[in-house]
CSV table of C-alpha atoms in Angstrom, one decimal:
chain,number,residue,atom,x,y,z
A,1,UNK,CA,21.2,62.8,-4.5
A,2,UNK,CA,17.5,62.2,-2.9
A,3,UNK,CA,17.0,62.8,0.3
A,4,UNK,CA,14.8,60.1,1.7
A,5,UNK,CA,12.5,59.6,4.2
A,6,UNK,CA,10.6,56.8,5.4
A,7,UNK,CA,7.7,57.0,8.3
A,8,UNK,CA,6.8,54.6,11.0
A,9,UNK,CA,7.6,51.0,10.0
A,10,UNK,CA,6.1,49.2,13.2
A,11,UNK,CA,7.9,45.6,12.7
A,12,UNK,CA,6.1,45.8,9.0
A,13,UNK,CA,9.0,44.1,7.1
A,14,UNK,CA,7.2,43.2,4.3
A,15,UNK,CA,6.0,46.5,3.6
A,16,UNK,CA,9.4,47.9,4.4
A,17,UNK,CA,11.1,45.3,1.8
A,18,UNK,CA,8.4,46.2,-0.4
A,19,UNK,CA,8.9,50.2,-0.5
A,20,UNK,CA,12.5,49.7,-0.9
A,21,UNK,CA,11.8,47.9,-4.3
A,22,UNK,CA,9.5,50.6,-5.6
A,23,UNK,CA,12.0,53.6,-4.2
A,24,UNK,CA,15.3,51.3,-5.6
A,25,UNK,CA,17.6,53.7,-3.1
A,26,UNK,CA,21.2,54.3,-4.6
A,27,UNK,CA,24.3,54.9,-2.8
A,28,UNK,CA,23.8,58.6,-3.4
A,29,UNK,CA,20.7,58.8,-1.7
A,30,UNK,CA,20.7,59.7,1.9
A,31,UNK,CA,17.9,57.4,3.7
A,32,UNK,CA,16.6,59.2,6.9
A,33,UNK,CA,14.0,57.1,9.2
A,34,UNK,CA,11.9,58.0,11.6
A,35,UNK,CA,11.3,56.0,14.0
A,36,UNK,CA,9.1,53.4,15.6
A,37,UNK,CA,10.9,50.2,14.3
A,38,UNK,CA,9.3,47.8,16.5
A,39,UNK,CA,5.9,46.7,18.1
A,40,UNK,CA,2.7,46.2,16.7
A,41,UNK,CA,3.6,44.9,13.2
A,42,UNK,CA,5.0,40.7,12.8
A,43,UNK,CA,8.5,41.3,12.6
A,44,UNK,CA,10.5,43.7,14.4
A,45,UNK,CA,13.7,41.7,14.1
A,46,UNK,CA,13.6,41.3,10.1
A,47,UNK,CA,13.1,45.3,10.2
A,48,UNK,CA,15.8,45.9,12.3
A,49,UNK,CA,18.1,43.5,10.1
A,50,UNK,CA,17.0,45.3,7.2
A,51,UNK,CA,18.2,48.6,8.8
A,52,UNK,CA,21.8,47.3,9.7
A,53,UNK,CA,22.0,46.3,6.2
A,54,UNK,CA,21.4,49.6,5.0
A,55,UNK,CA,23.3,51.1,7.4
A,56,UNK,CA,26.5,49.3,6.8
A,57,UNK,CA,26.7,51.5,3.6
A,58,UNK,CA,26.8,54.3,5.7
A,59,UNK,CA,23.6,56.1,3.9
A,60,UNK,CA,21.0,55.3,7.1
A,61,UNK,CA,20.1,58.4,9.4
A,62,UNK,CA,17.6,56.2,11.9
A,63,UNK,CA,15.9,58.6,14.3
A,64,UNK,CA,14.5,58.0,17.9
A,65,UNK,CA,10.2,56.9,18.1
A,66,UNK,CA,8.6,56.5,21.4
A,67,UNK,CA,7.9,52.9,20.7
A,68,UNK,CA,11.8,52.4,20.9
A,69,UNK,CA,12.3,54.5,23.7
A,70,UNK,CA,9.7,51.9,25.2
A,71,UNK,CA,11.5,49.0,24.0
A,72,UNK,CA,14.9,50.1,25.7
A,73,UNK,CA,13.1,51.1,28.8
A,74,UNK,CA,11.7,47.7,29.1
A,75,UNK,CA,14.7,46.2,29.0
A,76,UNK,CA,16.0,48.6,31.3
A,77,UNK,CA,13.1,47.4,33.7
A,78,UNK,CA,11.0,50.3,33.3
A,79,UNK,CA,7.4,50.5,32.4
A,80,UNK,CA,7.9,47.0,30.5
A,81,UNK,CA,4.3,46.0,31.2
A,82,UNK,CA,3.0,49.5,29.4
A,83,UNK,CA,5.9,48.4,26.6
A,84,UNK,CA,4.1,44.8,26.7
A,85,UNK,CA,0.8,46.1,26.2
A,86,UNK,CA,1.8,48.8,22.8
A,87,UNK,CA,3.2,46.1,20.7
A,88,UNK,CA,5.8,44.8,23.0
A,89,UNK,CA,4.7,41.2,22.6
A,90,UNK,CA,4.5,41.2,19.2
A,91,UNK,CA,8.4,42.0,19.1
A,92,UNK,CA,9.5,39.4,21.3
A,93,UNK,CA,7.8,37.3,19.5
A,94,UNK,CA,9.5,37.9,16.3
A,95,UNK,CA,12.4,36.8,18.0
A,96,UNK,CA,11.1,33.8,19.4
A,97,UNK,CA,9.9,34.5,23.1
A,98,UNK,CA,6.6,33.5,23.9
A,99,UNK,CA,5.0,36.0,26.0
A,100,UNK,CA,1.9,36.1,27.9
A,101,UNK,CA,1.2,38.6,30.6
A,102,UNK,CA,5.4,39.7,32.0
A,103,UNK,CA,8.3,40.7,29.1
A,104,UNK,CA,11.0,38.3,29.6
A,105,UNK,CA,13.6,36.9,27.2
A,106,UNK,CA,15.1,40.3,26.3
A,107,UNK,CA,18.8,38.1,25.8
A,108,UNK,CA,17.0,36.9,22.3
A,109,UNK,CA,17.2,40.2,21.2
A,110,UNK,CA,20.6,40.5,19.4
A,111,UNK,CA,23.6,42.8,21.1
A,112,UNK,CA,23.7,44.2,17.3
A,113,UNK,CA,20.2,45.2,17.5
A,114,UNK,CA,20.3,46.9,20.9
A,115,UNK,CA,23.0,48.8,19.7
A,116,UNK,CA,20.9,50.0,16.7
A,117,UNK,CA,18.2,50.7,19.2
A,118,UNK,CA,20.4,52.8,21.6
A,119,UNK,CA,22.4,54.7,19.0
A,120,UNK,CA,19.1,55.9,17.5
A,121,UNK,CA,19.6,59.7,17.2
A,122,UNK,CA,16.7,62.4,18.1
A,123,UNK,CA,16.8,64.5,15.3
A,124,UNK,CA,18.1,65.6,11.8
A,125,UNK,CA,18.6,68.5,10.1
A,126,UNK,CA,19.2,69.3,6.3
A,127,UNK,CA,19.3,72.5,4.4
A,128,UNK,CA,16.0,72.7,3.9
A,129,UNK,CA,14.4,70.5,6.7
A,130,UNK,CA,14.1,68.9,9.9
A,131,UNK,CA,13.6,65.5,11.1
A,132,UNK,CA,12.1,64.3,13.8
A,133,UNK,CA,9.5,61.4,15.0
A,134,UNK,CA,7.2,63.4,17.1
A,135,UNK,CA,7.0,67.0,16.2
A,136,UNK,CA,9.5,70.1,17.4
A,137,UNK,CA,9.0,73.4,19.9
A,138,UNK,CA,9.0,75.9,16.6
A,139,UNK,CA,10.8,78.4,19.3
A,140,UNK,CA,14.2,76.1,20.3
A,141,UNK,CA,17.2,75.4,17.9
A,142,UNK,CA,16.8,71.6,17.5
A,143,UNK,CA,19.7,70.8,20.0
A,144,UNK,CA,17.3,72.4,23.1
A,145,UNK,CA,14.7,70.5,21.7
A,146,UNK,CA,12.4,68.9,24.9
A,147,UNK,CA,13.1,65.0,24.1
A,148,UNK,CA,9.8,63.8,24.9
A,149,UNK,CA,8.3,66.2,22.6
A,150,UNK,CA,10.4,65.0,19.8
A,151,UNK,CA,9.8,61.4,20.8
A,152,UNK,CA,6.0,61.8,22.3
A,153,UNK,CA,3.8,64.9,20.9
A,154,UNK,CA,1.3,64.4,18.2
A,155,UNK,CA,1.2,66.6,15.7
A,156,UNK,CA,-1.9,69.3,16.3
A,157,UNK,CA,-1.0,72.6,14.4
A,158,UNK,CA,1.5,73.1,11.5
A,159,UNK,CA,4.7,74.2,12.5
A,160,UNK,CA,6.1,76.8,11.8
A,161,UNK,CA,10.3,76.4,12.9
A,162,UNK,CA,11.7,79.8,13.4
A,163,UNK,CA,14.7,78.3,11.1
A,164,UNK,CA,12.3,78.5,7.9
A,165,UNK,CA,13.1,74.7,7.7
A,166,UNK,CA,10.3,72.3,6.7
A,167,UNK,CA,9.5,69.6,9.4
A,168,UNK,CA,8.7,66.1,8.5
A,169,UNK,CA,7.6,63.9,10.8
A,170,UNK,CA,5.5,60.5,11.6
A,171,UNK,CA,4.3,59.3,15.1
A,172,UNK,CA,0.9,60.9,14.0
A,173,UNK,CA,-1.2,58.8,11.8
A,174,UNK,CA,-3.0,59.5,9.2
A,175,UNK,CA,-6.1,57.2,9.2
A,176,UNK,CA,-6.8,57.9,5.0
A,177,UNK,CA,-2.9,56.6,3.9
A,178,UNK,CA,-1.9,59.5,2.9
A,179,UNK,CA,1.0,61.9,4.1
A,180,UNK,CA,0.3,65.0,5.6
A,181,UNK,CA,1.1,67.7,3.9
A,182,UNK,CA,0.7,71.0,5.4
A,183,UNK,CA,3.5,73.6,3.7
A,184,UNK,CA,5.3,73.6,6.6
A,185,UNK,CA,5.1,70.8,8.3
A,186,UNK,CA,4.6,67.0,6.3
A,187,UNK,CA,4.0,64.0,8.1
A,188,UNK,CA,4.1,60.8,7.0
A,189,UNK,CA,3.3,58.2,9.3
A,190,UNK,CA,0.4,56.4,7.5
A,191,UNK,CA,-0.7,53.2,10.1
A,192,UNK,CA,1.7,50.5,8.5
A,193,UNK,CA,0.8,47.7,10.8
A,194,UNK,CA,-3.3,48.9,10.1
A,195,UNK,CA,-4.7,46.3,7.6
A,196,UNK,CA,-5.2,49.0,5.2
A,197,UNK,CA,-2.3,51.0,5.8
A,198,UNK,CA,0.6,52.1,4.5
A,199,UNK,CA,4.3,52.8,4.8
A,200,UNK,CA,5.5,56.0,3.2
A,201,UNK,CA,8.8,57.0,1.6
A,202,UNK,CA,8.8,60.8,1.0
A,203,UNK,CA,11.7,62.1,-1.4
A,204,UNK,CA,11.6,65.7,0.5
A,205,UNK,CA,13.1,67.6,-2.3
A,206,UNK,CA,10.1,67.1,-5.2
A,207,UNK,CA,7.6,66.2,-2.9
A,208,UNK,CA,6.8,62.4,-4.6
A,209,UNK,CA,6.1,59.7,-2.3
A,210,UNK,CA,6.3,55.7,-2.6
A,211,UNK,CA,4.0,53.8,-0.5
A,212,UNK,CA,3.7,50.1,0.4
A,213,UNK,CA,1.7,48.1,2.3
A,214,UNK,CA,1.7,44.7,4.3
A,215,UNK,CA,0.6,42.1,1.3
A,216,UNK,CA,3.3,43.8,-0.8
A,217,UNK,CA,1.1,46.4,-2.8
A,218,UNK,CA,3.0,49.5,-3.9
A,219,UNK,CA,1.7,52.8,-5.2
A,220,UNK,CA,3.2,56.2,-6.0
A,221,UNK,CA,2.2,59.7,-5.3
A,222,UNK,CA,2.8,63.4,-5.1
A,223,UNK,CA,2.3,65.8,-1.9
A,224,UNK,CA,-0.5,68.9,-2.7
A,225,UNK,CA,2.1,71.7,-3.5
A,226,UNK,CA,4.3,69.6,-5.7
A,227,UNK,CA,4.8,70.2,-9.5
């Protein structure tokens, strides 16, 4: 079984249908997501559709981004002109609300996909890892974790988790395309929705990473300290 990981997709679903062809997951494999589904990139809704899909065969761990905290909160009628102005538009707009300077039209969004949205989990943890969008207090057991830390904080100094766990993360993006690899702490959100970015699938386990971008490129890779 790999244990998969895939960074910040951003509403990139040609990248995202892209990656999946070069990684060719199996129903062993364990797919674990990270967050930041929607805004910025053309189409948030195909992206979420492609998530259920995977989901339904019960491999998907999707974690919690800011950028859907955002999205939930604008619905919820918070902060939906902040939401508006981070990519907001450009996800009602993949599911066919024009939008100009208030959100509106959030009943085009389907109930399936605000259930994917508010089911989105905060963290996960493996044997040898930890999962999270943002990064993690390397003091607190993952359950005390601060959520806006996990959802918010860029990444700024390696962590170090008291659990001896490698972190991987996204949320911070790395501007070359490449993952972040720093022994104990990888990250690999690498600016999907840029036009020369990337999305990153990292199998955790030996280190090699898939990437793919929004014309349909693919490349492969392998993280520093890997054999």
């Amino acid at each position: 079984m790999r244990i998969l990981a895939i960074g910040d997709v951003h509403g990139c679903l040609t990248a995202l249908d892209a990656l999946l062809a070069l990684v060719a997951p199996t129903p062993d494999d364990l797919l674990i997501t990270l967050g930041d589904y929607t805004d910025r990139g053309p189409d948030s809704c195909g992206v979420i559709d492609r998530l259920l899909e995977i989901q339904a065969t019960g491999r998907l761990v999707a974690l919690r981004g800011n950028h859907d905290v955002m999205m939930v909160n604008a619905r919820d009628g918070h902060d939906a002109r902040m939401w508006l102005g981070c990519g907001g538009k450009q996800t009602l707009e993949s599911y066919g609300v024009r939008v100009r300077n208030k959100p509106h039209g959030f009943d085009a969004v389907p109930k399936s996909h605000w259930k994917f949205l508010d089911e989105l989990v905060d963290w996960y943890e493996t044997d040898a890892h930890i999962f999270v969008h943002g990064v993690a207090d390397p003091n607190l057991p993952l359950a005390e974790q601060p959520t806006d830390m996990l959802h918010w904080d860029k990444l700024i100094d390696p962590v170090a988790h008291y659990s001896g766990k490698t972190m991987v993360c996204g949320h911070t993006k790395q501007h070359r395309g490449i993952p972040l690899d720093l022994g104990t702490t990888i990250c690999i959100d690498t600016g999907a929705y840029d036009p020369a970015g990337w999305l990153t699938c990292l199998d955790v386990m030996s280190g090699r990473y898939w990437q793919a971008n929004q014309v349909g490129q693919g490349r492969t890779g392998r993280l520093r300290g890997a054999e």
